Short mmCIF file of C-alpha atoms in Angstrom, two decimals:
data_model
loop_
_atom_site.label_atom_id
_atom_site.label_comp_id
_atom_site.label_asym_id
_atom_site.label_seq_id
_atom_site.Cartn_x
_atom_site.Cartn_y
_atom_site.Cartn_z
CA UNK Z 10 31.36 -75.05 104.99
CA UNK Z 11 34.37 -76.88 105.15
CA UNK Z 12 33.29 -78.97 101.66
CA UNK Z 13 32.59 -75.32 99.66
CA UNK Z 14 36.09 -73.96 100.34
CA UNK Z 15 37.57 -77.01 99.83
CA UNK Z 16 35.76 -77.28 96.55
CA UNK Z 17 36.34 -73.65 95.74
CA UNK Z 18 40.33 -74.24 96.07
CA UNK Z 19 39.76 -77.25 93.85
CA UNK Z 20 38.47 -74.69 91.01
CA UNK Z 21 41.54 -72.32 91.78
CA UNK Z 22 43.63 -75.40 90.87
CA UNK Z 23 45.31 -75.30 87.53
CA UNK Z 24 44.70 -78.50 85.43
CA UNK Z 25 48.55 -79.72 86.22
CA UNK Z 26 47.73 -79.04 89.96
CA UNK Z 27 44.55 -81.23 89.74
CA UNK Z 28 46.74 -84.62 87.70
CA UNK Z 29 49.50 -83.70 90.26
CA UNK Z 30 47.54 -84.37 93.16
CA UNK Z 31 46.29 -87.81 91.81
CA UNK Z 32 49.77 -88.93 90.90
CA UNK Z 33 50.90 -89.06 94.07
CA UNK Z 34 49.90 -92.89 94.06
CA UNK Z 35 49.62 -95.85 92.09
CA UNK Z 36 46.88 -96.82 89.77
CA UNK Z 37 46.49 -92.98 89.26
CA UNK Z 38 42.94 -92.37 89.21
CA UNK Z 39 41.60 -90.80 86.08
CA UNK Z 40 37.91 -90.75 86.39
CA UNK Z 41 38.56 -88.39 89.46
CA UNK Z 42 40.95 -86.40 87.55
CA UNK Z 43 38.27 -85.88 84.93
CA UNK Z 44 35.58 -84.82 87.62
CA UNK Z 45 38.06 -82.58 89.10
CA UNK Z 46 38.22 -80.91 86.00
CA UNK Z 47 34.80 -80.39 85.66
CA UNK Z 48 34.19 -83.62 83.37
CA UNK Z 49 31.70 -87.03 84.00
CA UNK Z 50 33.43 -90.13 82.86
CA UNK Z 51 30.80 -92.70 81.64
CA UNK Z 52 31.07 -96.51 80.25
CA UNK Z 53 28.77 -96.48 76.51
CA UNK Z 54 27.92 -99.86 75.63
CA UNK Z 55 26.26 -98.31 72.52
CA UNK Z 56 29.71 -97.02 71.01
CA UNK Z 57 30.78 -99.46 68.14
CA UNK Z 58 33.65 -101.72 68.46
CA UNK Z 59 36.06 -99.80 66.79
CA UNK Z 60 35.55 -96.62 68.65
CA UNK Z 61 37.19 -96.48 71.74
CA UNK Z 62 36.03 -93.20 73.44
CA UNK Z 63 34.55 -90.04 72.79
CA UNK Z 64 34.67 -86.15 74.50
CA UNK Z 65 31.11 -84.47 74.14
CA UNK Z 66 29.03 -81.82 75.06
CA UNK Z 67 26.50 -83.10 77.38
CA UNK Z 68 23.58 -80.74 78.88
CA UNK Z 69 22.76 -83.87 80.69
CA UNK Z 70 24.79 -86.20 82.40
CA UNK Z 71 28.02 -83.74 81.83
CA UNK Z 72 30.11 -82.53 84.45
CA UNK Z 73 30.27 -78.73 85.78
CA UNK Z 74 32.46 -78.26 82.22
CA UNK Z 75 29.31 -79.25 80.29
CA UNK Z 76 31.80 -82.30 78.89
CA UNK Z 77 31.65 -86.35 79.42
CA UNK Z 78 33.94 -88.41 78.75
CA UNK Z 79 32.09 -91.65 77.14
CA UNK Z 80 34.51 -94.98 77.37
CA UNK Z 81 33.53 -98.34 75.10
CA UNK Z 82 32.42 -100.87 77.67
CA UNK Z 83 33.62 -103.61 75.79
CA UNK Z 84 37.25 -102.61 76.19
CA UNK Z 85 39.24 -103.86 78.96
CA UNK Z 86 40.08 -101.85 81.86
CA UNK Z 87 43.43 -100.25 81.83
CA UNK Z 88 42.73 -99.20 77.63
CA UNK Z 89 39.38 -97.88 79.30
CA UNK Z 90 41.75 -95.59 81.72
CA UNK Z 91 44.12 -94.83 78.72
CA UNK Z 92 41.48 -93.88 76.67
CA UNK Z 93 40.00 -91.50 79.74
CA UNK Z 94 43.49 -89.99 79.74
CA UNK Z 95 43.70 -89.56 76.34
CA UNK Z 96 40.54 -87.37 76.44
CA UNK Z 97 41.34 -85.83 79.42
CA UNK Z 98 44.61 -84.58 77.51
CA UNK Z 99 42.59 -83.06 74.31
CA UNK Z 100 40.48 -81.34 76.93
CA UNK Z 101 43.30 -79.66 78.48
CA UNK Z 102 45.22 -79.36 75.02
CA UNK Z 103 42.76 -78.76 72.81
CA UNK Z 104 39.63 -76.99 74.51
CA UNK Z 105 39.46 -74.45 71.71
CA UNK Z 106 38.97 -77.37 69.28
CA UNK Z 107 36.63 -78.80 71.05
CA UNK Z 108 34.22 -75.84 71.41
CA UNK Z 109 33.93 -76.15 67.69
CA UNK Z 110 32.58 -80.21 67.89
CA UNK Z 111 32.70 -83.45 70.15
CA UNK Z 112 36.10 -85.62 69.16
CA UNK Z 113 35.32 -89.41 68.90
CA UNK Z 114 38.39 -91.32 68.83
CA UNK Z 115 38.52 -94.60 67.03
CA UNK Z 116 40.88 -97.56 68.10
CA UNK Z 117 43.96 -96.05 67.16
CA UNK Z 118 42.92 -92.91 69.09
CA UNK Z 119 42.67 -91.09 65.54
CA UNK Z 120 39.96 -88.11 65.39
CA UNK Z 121 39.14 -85.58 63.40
CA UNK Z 122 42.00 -83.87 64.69
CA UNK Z 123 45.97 -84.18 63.12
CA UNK Z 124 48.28 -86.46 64.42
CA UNK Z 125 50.28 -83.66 65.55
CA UNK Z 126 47.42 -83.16 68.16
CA UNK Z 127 47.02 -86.85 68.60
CA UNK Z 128 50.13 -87.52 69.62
CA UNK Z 129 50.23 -84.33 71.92
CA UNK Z 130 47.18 -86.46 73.39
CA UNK Z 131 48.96 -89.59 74.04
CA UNK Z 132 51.92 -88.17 74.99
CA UNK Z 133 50.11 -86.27 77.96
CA UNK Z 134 48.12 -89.54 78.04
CA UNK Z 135 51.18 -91.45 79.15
CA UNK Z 136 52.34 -88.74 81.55
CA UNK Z 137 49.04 -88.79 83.41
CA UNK Z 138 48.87 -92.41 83.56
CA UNK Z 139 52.99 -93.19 84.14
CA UNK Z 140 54.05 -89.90 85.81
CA UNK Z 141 58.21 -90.81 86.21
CA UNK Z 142 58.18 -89.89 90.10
CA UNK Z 143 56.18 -92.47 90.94
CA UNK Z 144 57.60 -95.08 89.04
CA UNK Z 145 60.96 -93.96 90.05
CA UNK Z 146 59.43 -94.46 93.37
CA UNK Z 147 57.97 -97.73 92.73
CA UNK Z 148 61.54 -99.07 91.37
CA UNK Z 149 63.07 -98.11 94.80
CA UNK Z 150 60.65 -99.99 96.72
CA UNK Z 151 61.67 -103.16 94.53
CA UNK Z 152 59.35 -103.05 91.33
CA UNK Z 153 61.39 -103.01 88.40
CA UNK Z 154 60.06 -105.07 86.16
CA UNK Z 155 57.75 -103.64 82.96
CA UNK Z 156 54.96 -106.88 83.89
CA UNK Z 157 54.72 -105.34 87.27
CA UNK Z 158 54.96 -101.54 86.60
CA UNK Z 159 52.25 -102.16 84.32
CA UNK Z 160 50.10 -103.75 87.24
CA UNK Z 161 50.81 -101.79 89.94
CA UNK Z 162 49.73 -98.27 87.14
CA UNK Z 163 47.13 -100.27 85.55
CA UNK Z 164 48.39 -99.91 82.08
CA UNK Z 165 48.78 -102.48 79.23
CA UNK Z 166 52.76 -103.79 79.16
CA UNK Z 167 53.42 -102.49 75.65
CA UNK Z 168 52.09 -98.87 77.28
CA UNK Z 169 54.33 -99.29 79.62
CA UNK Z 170 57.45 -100.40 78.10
CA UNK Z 171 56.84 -97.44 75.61
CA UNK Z 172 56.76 -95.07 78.17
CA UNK Z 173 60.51 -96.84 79.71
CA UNK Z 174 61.88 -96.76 76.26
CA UNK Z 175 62.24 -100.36 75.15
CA UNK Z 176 61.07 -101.91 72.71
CA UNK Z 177 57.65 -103.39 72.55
CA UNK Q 16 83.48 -33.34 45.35
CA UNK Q 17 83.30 -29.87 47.11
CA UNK Q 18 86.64 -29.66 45.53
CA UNK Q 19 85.61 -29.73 42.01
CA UNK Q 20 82.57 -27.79 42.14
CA UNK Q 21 85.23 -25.06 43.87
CA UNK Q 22 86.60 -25.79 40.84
CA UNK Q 23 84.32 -25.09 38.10
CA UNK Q 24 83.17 -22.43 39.71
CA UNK Q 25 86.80 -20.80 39.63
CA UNK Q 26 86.74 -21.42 35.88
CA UNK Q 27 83.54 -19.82 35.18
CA UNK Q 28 85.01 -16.65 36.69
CA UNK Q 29 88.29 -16.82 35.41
CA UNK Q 30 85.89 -17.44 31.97
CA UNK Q 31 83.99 -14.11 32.60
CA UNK Q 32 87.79 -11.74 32.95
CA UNK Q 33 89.17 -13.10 30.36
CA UNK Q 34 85.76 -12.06 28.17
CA UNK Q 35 85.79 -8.67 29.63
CA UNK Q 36 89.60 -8.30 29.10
CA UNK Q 37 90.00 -7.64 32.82
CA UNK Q 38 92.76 -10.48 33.06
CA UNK Q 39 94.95 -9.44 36.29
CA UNK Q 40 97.68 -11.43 35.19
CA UNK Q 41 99.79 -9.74 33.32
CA UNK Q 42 99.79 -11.71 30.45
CA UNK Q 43 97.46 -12.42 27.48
CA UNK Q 44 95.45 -15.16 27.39
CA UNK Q 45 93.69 -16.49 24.31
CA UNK Q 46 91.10 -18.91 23.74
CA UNK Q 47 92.97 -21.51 22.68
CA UNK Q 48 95.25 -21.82 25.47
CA UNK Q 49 92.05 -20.80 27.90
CA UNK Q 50 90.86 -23.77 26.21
CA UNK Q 51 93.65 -25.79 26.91
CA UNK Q 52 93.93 -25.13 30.08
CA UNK Q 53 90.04 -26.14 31.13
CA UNK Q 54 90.65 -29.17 29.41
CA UNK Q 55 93.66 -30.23 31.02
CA UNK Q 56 92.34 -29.00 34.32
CA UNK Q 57 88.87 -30.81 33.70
CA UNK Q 58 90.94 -33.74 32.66
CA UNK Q 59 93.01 -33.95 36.27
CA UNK Q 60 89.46 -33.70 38.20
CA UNK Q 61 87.87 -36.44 36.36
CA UNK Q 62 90.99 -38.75 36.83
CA UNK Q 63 90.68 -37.48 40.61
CA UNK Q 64 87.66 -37.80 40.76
CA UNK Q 65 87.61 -41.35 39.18
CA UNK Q 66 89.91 -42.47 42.02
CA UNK Q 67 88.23 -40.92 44.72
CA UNK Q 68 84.83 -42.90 43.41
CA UNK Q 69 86.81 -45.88 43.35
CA UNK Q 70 88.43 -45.42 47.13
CA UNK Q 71 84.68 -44.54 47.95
CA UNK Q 72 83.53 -47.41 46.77
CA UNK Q 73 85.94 -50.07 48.34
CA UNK Q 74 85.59 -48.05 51.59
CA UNK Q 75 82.15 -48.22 51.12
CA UNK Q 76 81.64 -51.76 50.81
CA UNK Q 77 83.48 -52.34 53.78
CA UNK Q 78 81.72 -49.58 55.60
CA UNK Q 79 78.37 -50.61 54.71
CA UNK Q 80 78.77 -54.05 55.90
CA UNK Q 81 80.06 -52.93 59.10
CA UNK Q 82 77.45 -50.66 59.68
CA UNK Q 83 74.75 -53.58 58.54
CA UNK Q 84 76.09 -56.10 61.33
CA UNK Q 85 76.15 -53.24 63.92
CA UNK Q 86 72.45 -52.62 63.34
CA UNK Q 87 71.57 -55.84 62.97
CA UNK Q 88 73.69 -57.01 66.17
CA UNK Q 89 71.67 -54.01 68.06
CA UNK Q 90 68.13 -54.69 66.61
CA UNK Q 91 68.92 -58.81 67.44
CA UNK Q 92 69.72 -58.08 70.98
CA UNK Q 93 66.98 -55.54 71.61
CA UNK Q 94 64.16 -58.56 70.29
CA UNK Q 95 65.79 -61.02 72.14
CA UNK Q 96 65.55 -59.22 75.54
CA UNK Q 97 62.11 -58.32 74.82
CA UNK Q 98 61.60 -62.18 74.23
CA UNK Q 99 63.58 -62.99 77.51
CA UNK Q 100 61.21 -60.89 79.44
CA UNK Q 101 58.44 -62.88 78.61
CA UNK Q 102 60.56 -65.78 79.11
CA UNK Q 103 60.24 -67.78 83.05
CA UNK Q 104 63.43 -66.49 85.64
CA UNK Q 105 66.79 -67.79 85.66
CA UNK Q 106 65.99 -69.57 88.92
CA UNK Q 107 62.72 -71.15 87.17
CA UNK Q 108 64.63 -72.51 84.01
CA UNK Q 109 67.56 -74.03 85.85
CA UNK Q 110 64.77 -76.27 87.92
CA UNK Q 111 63.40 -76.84 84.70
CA UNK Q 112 66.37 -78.07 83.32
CA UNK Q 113 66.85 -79.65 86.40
CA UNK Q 114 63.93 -81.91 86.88
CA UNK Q 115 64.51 -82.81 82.52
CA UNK Q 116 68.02 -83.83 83.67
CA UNK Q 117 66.19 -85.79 86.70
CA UNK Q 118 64.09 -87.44 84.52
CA UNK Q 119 66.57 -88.12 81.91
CA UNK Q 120 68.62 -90.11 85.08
CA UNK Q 121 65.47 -91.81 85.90
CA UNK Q 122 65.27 -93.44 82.18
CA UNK Q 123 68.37 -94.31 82.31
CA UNK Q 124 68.24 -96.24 85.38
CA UNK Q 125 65.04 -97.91 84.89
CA UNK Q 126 66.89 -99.04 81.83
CA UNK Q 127 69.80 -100.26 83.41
CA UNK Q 128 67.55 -101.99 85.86
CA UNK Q 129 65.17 -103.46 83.89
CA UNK Q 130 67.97 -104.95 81.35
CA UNK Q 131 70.42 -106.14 84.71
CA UNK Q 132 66.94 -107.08 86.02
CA UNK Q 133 66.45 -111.43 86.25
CA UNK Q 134 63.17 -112.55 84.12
CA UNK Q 135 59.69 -112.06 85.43
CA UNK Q 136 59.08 -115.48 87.18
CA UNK Q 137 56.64 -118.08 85.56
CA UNK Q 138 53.12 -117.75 87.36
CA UNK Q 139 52.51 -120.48 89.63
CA UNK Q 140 49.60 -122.33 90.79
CA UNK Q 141 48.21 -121.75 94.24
CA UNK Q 142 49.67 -123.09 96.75
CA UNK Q 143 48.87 -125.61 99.55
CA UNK Q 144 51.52 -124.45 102.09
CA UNK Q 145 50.78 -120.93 103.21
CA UNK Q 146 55.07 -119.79 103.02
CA UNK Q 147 55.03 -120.86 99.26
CA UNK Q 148 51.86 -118.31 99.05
CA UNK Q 149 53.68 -115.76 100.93
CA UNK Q 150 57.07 -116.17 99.04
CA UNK Q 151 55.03 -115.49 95.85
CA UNK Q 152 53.68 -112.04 97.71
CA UNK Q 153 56.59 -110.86 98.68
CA UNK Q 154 58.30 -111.04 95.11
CA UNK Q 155 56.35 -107.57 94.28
CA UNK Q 156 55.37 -108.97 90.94
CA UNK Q 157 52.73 -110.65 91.70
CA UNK Q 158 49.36 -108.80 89.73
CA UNK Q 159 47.08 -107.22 92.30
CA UNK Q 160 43.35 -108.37 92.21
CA UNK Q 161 40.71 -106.79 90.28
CA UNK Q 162 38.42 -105.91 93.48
CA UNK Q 163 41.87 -104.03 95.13
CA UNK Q 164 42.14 -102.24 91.78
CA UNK Q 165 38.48 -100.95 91.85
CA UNK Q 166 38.63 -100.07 94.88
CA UNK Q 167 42.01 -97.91 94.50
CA UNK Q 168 40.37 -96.01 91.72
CA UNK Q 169 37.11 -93.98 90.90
CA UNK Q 170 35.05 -96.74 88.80
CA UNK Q 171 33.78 -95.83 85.79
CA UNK Q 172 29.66 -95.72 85.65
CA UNK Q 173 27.71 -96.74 82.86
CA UNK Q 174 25.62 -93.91 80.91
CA UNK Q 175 22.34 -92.80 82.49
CA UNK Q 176 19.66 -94.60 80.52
CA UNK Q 177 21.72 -97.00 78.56
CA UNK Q 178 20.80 -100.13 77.52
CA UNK Q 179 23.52 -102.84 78.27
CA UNK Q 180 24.47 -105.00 74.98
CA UNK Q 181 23.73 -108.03 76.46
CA UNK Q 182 25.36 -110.25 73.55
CA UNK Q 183 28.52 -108.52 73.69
CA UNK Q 184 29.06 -108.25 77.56
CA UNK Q 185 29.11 -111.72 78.79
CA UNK Q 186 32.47 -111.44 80.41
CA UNK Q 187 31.49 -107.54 81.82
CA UNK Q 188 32.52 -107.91 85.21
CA UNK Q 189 30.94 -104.65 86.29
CA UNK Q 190 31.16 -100.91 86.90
CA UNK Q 191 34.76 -99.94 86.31
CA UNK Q 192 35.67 -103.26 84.73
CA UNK Q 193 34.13 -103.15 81.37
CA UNK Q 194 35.98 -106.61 80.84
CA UNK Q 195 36.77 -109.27 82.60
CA UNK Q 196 40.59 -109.11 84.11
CA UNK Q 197 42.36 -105.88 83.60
CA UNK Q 198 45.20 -107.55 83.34
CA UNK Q 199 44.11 -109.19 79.94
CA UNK Q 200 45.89 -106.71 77.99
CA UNK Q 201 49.09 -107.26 79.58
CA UNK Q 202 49.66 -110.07 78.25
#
């Protein structure tokens, strides 16, 4: 009883509820993001080299959306999360666009989309995986460098030191 | 205007006595100087009415402008309220503004810091003597362990009914790794 209205307040939730609740601490977890939006996060070891992740309809394996989120397993981990986020974002951005076909991003996060919406992606990316409370909170308890921001968020340095404004 | 259709229409009767011979005046009036004295008079309204036309139109440039910018001023300020409307609260926007301005501060000082900040230390081997160890901890840049990572976070499954490129994964450390240290790409 308890798990249904719990899970029925998690559908009330708006999307920026949902990442708000998972940036409270650090590494913010993405994958549960995703499912709380309704979305399965997989690892493909069939996607090709260059192709970093996808967003697809899936009757299958998807989540209660009908979308998965399908990472390359060859990557490392923290692109793996970036590239999560990044999907996660053109959900929430760019739903309408994505009833109309699955978006497979290659390694330079390019779709089919413009790089006006790209960059709306990695933007929102960044602020999913770097939210500035918590790494304002993290400098206060003493971790100021960009090495160990980037360790404690699990996200690659130059990520990171993008998202603090120097240069990479 | 009004004046010199009053006007011409004065004329045209003062036209019509003098053809009937029903002058009241007293005095004869021919053609000629009936003539004459249209002419002159037509003469005066045109020059009066010249100026007048001229006035109007200075006044009227002036006027017109006015009256433009009032509309427009009016028309501007009625969309623009509409558009507020839609628009969040007073209250909303200032802790909008607010929490930009917060986050504005926090760049800032994570930019102070990290340029006032002393280089990352060099990565030492493990040591022998526990403190040393404990030292190291205690410096808060010390990378955190794979397994504490994947624990921290949901991991990240492989798809239902994939097979796993074997020639290509030999440093796969798992569900949720994908790779071997997540830390690869930091450096």
């Amino acid at each position: 009883m308890t798990a249904a209205i719990a899970e029925r307040a998690a559908e009330t939730l708006t999307p920026g509820q949902i990442i708000a609740k998972y940036q409270a601490q650090a590494p913010v977890d993405v994958v549960a993001i995703a499912g709380d939006l309704g979305i399965n996060v997989w690892q493909m070891s069939s996607l090709p080299p260059n192709i970093s992740g996808k967003i697809f309809r899936d009757q299958l394996n998807g989540g209660k959306s009908g979308f998965s989120i399908a990472v390359n397993a060859r990557d490392v981990f923290v692109r793996q999360r970036f590239t999560v986020a990044h999907e996660i974002a053109h959900f929430i951005l760019h739903r309408r666009l994505l009833e109309q076909g699955d978006l497979v991003d290659d390694a330079m996060y390019r779709s089919g989309l413009s790089t006006k919406e790209e960059t709306a992606a990695n933007r929102l990316a960044a602020d999913i995986l770097m939210p500035l409370l918590l790494i304002r909170g993290l400098m206060a308890g003493g971790i100021s460098t960009p090495e160990s921001l980037a360790n404690k968020l699990q996200v690659s340095l130059p990520a990171m030191r993008i998202r603090l404004g120097l240069q990479t | 205007m009004g004046i010199f259709i009053v006007l011409i229409v004065l004329a045209l009767v003062l036209g019509f006595f003098y053809e009937v011979e029903l002058l009241p005046l007293g005095k004869t009036l021919n053609y000629d100087a009936f003539l004459t004295l249209m002419l002159t008079a037509l003469g005066v309204m045109v020059a009066l009415f010249t100026i007048f036309v001229g006035l109007a139109a200075i006044w009227g440039y002036a006027g017109f402008r006015d009256i433009v910018r009032d509309m427009a001023k009016r028309e501007v300020a009625k969309a623009v309220t509409e558009k507020i409307k839609k628009y969040p609260d007073e209250a909303r926007m200032f802790s909008i503004l607010n929490r930009l301005e917060a986050q504005g501060e926090l760049l800032d000082e994570a930019q102070n810091r990290i340029a006032e900040s002393q280089p990352a230390p060099k990565v030492v081997e493990t040591a022998s003597i526990h403190q040393v160890q404990q030292t190291q901890g205690d410096a808060g840049a010390a990378p955190t362990p794979l397994d504490d990572i994947q624990q921290q976070v949901t991991p990240i499954e492989e798809y239902p009914g994939e097979t796993k490129d074997k020639t290509n994964d030999s440093s796969d450390s798992g569900k949720g790794g994908g790779n071997s240290d997540p830390r690869s790409d930091n450096r």
